[in-house]
PDB file of C-alpha atoms in Angstrom:
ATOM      1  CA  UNK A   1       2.458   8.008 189.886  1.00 53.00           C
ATOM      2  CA  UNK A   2       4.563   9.069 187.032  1.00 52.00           C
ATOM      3  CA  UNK A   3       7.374   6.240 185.827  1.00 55.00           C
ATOM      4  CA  UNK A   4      10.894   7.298 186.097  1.00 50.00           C
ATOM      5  CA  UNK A   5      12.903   7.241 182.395  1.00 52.00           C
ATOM      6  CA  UNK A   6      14.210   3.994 181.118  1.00 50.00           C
ATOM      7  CA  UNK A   7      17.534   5.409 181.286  1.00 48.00           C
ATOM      8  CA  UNK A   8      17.141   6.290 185.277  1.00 50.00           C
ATOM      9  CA  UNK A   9      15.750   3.179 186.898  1.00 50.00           C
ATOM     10  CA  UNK A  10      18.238   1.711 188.872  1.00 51.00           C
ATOM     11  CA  UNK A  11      17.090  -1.929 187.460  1.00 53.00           C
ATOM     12  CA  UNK A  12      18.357  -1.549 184.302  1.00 52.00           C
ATOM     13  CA  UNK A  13      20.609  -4.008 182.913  1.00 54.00           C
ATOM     14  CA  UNK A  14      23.886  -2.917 182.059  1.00 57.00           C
ATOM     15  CA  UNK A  15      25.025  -4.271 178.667  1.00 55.00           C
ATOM     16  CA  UNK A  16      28.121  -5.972 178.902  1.00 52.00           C
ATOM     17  CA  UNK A  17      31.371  -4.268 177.982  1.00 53.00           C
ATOM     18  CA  UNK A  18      33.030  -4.319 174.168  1.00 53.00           C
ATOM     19  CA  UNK A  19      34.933  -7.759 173.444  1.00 53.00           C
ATOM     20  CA  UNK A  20      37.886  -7.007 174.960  1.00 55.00           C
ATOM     21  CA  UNK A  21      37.906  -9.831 177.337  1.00 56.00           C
ATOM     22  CA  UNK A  22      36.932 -12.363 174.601  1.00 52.00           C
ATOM     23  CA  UNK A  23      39.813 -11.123 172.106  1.00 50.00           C
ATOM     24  CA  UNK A  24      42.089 -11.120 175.053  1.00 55.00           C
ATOM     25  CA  UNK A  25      41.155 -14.594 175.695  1.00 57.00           C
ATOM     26  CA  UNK A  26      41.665 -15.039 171.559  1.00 57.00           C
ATOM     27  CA  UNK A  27      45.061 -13.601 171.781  1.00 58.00           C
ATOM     28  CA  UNK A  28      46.345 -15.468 174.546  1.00 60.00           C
ATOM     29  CA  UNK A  29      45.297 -18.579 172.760  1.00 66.00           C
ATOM     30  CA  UNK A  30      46.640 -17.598 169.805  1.00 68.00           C
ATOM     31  CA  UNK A  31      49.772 -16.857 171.527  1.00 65.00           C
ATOM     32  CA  UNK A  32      50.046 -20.138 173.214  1.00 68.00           C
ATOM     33  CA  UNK A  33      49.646 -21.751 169.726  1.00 65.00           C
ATOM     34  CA  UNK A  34      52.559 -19.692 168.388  1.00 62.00           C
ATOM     35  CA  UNK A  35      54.681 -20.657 170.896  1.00 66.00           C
ATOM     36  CA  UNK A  36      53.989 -24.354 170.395  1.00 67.00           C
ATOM     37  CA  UNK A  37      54.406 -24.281 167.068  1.00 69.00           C
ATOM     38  CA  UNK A  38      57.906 -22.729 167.285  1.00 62.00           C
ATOM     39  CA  UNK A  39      58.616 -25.251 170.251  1.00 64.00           C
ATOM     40  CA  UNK A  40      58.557 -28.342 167.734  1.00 63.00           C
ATOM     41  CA  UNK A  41      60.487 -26.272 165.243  1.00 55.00           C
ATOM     42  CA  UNK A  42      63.363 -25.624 167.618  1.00 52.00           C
ATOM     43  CA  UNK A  43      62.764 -29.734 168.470  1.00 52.00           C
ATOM     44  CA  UNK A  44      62.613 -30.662 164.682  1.00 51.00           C
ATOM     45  CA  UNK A  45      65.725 -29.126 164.099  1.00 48.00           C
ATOM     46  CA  UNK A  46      67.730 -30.567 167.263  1.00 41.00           C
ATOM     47  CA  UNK A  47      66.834 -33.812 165.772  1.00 46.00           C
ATOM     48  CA  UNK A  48      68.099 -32.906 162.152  1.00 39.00           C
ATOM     49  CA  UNK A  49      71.329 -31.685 163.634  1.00 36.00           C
ATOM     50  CA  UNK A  50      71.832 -34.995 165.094  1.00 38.00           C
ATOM     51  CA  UNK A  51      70.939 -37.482 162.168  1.00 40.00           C
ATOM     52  CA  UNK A  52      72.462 -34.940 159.924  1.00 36.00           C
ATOM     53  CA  UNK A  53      75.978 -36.756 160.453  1.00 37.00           C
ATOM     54  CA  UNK A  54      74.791 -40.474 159.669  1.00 42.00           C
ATOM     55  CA  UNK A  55      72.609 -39.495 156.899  1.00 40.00           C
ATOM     56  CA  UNK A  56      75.671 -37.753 155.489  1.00 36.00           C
ATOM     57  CA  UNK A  57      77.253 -40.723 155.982  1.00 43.00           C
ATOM     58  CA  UNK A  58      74.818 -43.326 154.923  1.00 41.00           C
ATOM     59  CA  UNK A  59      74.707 -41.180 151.545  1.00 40.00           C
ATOM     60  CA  UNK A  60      78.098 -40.727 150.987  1.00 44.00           C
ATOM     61  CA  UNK A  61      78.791 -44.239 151.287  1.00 46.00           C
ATOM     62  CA  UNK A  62      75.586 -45.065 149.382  1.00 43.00           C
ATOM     63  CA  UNK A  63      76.801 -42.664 146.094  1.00 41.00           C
ATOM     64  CA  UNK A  64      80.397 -42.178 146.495  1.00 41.00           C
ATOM     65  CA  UNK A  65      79.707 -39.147 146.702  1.00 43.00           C
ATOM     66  CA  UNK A  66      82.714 -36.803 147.753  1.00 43.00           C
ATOM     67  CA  UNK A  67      85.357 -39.498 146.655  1.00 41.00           C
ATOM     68  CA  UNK A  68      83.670 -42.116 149.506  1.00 52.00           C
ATOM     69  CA  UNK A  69      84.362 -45.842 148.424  1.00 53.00           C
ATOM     70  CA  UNK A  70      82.414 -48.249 148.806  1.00 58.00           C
ATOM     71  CA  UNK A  71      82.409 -51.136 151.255  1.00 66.00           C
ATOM     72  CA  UNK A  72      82.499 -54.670 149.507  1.00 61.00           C
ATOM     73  CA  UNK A  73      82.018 -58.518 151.217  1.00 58.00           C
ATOM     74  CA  UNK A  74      83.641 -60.479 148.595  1.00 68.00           C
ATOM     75  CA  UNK A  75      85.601 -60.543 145.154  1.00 73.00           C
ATOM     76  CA  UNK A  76      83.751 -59.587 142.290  1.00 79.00           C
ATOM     77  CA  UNK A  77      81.585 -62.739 140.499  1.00 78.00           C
ATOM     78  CA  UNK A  78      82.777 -62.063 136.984  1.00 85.00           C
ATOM     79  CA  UNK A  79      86.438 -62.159 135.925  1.00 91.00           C
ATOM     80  CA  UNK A  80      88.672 -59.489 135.741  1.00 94.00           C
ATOM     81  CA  UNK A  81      88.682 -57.116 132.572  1.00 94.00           C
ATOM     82  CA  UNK A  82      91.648 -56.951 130.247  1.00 94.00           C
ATOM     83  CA  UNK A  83      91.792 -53.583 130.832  1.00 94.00           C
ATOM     84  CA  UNK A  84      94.353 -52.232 133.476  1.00 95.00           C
ATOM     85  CA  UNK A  85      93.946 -48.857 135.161  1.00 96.00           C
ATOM     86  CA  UNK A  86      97.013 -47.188 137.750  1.00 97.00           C
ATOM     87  CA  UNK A  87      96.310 -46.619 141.314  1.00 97.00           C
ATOM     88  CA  UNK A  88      98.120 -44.524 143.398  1.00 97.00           C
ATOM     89  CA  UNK A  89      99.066 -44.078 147.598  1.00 97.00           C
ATOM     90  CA  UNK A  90      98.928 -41.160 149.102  1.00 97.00           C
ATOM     91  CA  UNK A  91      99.052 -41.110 153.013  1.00 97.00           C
ATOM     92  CA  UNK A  92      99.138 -38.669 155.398  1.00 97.00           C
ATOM     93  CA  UNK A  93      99.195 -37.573 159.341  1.00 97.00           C
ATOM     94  CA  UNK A  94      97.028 -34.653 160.886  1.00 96.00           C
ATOM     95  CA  UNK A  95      99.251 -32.170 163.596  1.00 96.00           C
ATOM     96  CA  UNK A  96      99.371 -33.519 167.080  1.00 95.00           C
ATOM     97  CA  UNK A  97     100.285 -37.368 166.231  1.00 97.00           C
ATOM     98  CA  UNK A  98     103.913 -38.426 166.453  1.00 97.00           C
ATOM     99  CA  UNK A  99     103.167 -41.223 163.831  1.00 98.00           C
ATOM    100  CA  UNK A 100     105.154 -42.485 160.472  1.00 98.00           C
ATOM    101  CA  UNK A 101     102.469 -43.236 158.182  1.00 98.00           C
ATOM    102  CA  UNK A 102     103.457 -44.347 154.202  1.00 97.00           C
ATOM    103  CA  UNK A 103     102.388 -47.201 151.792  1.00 97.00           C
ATOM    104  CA  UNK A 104     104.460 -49.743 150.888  1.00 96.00           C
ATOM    105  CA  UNK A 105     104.341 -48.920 147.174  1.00 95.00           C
ATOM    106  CA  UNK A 106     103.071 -45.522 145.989  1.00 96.00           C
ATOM    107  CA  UNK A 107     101.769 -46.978 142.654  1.00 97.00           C
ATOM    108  CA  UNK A 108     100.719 -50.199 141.308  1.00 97.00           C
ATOM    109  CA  UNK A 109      98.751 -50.833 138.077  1.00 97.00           C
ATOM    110  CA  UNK A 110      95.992 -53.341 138.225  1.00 96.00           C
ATOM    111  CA  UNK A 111      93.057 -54.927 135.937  1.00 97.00           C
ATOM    112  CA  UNK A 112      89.748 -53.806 136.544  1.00 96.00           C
ATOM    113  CA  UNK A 113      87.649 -56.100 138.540  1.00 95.00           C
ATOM    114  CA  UNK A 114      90.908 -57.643 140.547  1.00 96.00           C
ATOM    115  CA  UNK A 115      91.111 -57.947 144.240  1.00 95.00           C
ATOM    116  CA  UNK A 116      94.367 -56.107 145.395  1.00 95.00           C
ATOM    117  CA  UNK A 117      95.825 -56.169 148.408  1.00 96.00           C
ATOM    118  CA  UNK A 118      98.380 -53.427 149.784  1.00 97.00           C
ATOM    119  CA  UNK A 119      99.995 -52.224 152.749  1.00 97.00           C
ATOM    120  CA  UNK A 120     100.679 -49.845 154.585  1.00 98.00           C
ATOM    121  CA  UNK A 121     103.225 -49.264 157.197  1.00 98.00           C
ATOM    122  CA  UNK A 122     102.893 -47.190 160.596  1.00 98.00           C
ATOM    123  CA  UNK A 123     105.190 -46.245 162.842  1.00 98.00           C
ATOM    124  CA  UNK A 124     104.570 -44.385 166.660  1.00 98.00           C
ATOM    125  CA  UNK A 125     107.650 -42.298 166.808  1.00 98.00           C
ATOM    126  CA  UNK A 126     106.795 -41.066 170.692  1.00 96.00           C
ATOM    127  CA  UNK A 127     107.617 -42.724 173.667  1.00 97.00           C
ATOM    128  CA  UNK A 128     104.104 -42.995 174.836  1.00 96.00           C
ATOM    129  CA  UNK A 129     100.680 -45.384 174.112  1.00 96.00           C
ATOM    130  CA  UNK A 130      99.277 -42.656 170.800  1.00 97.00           C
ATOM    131  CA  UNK A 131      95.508 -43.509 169.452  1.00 97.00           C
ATOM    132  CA  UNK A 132      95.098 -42.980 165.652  1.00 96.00           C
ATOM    133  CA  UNK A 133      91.948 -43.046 163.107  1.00 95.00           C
ATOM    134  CA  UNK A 134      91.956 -42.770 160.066  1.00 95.00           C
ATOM    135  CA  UNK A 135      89.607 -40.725 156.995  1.00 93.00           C
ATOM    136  CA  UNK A 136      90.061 -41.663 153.045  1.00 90.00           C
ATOM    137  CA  UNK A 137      88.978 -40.692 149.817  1.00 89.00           C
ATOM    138  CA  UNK A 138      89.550 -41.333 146.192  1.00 93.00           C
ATOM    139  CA  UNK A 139      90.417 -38.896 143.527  1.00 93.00           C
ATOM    140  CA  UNK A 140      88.657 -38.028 141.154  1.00 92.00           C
ATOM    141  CA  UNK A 141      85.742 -37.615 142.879  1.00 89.00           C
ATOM    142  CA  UNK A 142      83.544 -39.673 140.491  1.00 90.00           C
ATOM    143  CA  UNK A 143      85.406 -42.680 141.145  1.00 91.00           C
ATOM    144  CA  UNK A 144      84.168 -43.096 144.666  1.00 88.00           C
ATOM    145  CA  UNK A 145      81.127 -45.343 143.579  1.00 89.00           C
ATOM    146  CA  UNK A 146      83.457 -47.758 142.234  1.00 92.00           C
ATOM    147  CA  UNK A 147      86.555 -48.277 144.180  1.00 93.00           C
ATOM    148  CA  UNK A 148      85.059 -51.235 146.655  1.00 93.00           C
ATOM    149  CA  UNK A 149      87.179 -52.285 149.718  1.00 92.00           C
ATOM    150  CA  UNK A 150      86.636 -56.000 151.145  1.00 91.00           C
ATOM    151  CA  UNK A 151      89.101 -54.810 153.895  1.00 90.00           C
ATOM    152  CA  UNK A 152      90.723 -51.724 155.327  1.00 89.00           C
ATOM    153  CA  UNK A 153      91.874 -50.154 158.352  1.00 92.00           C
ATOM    154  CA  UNK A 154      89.896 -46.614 158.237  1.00 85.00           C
ATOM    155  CA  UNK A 155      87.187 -45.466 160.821  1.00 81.00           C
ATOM    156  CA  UNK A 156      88.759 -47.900 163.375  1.00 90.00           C
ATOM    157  CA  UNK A 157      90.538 -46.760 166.404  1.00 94.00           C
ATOM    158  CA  UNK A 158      94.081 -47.541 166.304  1.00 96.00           C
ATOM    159  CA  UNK A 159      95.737 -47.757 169.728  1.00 96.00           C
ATOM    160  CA  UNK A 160     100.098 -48.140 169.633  1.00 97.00           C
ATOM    161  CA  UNK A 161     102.514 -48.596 171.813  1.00 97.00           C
ATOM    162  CA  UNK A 162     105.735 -46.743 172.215  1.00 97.00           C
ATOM    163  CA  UNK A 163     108.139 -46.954 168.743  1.00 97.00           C
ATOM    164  CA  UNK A 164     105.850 -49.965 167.562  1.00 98.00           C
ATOM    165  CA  UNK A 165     105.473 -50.528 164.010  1.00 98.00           C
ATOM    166  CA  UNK A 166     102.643 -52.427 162.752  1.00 97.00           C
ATOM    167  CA  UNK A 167     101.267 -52.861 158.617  1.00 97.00           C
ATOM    168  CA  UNK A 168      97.621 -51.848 157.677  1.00 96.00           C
ATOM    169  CA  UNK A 169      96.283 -54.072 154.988  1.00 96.00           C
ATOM    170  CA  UNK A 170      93.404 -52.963 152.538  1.00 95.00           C
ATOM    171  CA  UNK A 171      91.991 -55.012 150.524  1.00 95.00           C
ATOM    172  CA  UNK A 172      90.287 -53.512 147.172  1.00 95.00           C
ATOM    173  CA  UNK A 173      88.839 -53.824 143.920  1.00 95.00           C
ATOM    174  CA  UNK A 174      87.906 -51.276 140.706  1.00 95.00           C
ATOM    175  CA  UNK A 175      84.265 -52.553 139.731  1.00 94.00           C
ATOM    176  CA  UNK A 176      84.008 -53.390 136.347  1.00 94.00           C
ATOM    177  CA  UNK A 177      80.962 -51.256 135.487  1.00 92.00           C
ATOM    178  CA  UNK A 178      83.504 -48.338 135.654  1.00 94.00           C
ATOM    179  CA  UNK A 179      83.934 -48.653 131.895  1.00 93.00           C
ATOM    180  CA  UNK A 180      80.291 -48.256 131.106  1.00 93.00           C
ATOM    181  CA  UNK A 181      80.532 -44.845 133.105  1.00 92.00           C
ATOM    182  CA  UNK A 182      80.746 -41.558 130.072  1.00 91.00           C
ATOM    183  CA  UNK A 183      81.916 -39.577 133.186  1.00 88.00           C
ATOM    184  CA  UNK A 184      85.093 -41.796 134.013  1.00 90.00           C
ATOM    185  CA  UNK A 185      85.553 -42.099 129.906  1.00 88.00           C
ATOM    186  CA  UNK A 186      89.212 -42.661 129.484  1.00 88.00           C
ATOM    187  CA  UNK A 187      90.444 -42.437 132.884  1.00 93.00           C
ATOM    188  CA  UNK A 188      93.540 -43.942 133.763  1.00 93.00           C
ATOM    189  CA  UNK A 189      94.381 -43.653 137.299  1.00 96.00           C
ATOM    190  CA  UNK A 190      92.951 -43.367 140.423  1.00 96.00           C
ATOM    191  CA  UNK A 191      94.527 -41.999 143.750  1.00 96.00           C
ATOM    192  CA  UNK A 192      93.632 -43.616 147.092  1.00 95.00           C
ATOM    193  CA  UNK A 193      94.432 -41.154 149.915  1.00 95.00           C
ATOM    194  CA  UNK A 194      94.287 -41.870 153.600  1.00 96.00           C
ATOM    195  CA  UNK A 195      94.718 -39.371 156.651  1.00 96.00           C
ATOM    196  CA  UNK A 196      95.245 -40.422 159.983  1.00 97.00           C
ATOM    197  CA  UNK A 197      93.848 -37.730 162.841  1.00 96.00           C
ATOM    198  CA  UNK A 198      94.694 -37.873 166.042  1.00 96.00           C
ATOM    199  CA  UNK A 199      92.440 -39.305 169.250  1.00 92.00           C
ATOM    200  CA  UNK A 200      92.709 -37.370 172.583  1.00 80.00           C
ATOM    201  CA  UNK A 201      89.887 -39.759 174.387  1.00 69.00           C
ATOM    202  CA  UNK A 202      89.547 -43.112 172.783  1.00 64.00           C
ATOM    203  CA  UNK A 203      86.833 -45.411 173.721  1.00 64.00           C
ATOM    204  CA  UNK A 204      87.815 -47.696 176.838  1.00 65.00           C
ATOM    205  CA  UNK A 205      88.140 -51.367 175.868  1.00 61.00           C
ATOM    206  CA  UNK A 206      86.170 -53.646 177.634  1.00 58.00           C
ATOM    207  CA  UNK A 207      87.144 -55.753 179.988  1.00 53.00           C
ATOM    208  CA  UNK A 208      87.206 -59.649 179.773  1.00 50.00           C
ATOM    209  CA  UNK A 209      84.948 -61.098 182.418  1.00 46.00           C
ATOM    210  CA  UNK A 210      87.672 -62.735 184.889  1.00 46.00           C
ATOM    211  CA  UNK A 211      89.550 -59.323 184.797  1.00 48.00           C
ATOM    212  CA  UNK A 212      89.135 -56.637 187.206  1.00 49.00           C
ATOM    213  CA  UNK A 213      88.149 -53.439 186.875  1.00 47.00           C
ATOM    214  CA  UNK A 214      90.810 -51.652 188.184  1.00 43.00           C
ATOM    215  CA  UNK A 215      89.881 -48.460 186.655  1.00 43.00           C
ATOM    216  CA  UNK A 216      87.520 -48.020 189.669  1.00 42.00           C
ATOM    217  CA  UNK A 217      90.122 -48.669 192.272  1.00 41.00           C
ATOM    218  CA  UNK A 218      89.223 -50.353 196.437  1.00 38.00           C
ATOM    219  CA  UNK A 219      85.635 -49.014 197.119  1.00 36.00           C
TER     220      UNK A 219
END
């Protein structure tokens, strides 16, 4: 009996379709890794938004960078220098805060490497309970590295009554290794400015252990 063709016996295999289904699977992975990768992008820069602030921070204080002082624990080991440089007060209040805010003395002139104390005097000119902070800087900006503070009233909530006055110490010094600095080469004075902003929600205090919390009222 004759044999049908090759090509019209109903047992032959079929070959299997072009790769469509395995470069579809390809894609699809390739897809998926895509996506993840852009995931922990979006994640990675969440995270730098959020440390952005501190690092800022950290380096500012760390360089003195943008007229930031620095933050000293004690008075300088070595004496004071002969030398004698002025330093100026400049202090102001941010819209919104009903507060009288000026230095004692607006200049004083001071040997390099002495501890210096000045105040300043604030007033809450409302009739009701105002929170305050204050920001600072020095001028010029390549001073910052150099102007330590042992004690000062900045970057610390500052809760006052109605019409009460109260005096804001800071405590300071010029380090001596300002005269070794060819950028601050024959300077001769330095301003210390101070801004005080505003607070709409300060932090609650917390409450001493035999007090109660009558913030949550009879539950």
């Amino acid at each position: 009996m004759p044999q049908l063709p090759t090509e019209n016996r109903k047992d032959t295999p079929r070959q299997p379709a072009s790769g469509r289904g395995l470069v579809s699977g390809r894609g699809l992975g390739r897809d998926a890794v895509v996506a993840a990768i852009c995931g922990f992008v979006v994640v990675l820069m969440v995270g730098a938004s959020y440390a952005a602030v501190p690092f800022y921070n950290w380096f500012c204080r760390a360089t003195g960078f943008n007229g930031t002082t620095q933050v000293a624990t004690a008075a300088p080991s070595s004496a004071p220098l002969a030398r004698k440089i002025a330093v100026r007060f400049d202090s102001n209040v941010a819209p919104g805060l009903p507060w009288k805010f000026e230095p004692e003395r607006t200049e004083i002139e001071v040997r390099i490497g002495e501890v210096v104390t000045v105040f300043y005097h604030v007033t809450n000119q409302s009739a009701r309970t105002t929170t305050g902070q204050a920001a600072y800087n020095v001028a010029p900006l390549t001073v910052g590295s150099y102007f330590e503070k042992i004690n000062c009233f900045c970057f610390t909530e500052q809760t006052m009554g109605p019409g009460e006055k109260r005096d804001m110490p800071v405590v300071f010094y010029v380090d001596p290794s300002i005269v070794t600095d060819s950028d601050n080469e024959g300077l001769n004075s330095i301003t210390l400015s101070y801004t005080f902003y505003p607070l709409r929600d300060p932090a609650p205090k917390p409450l001493a252990a035999s007090e109660p919390d009558r913030r949550k009222g009879n539950l």
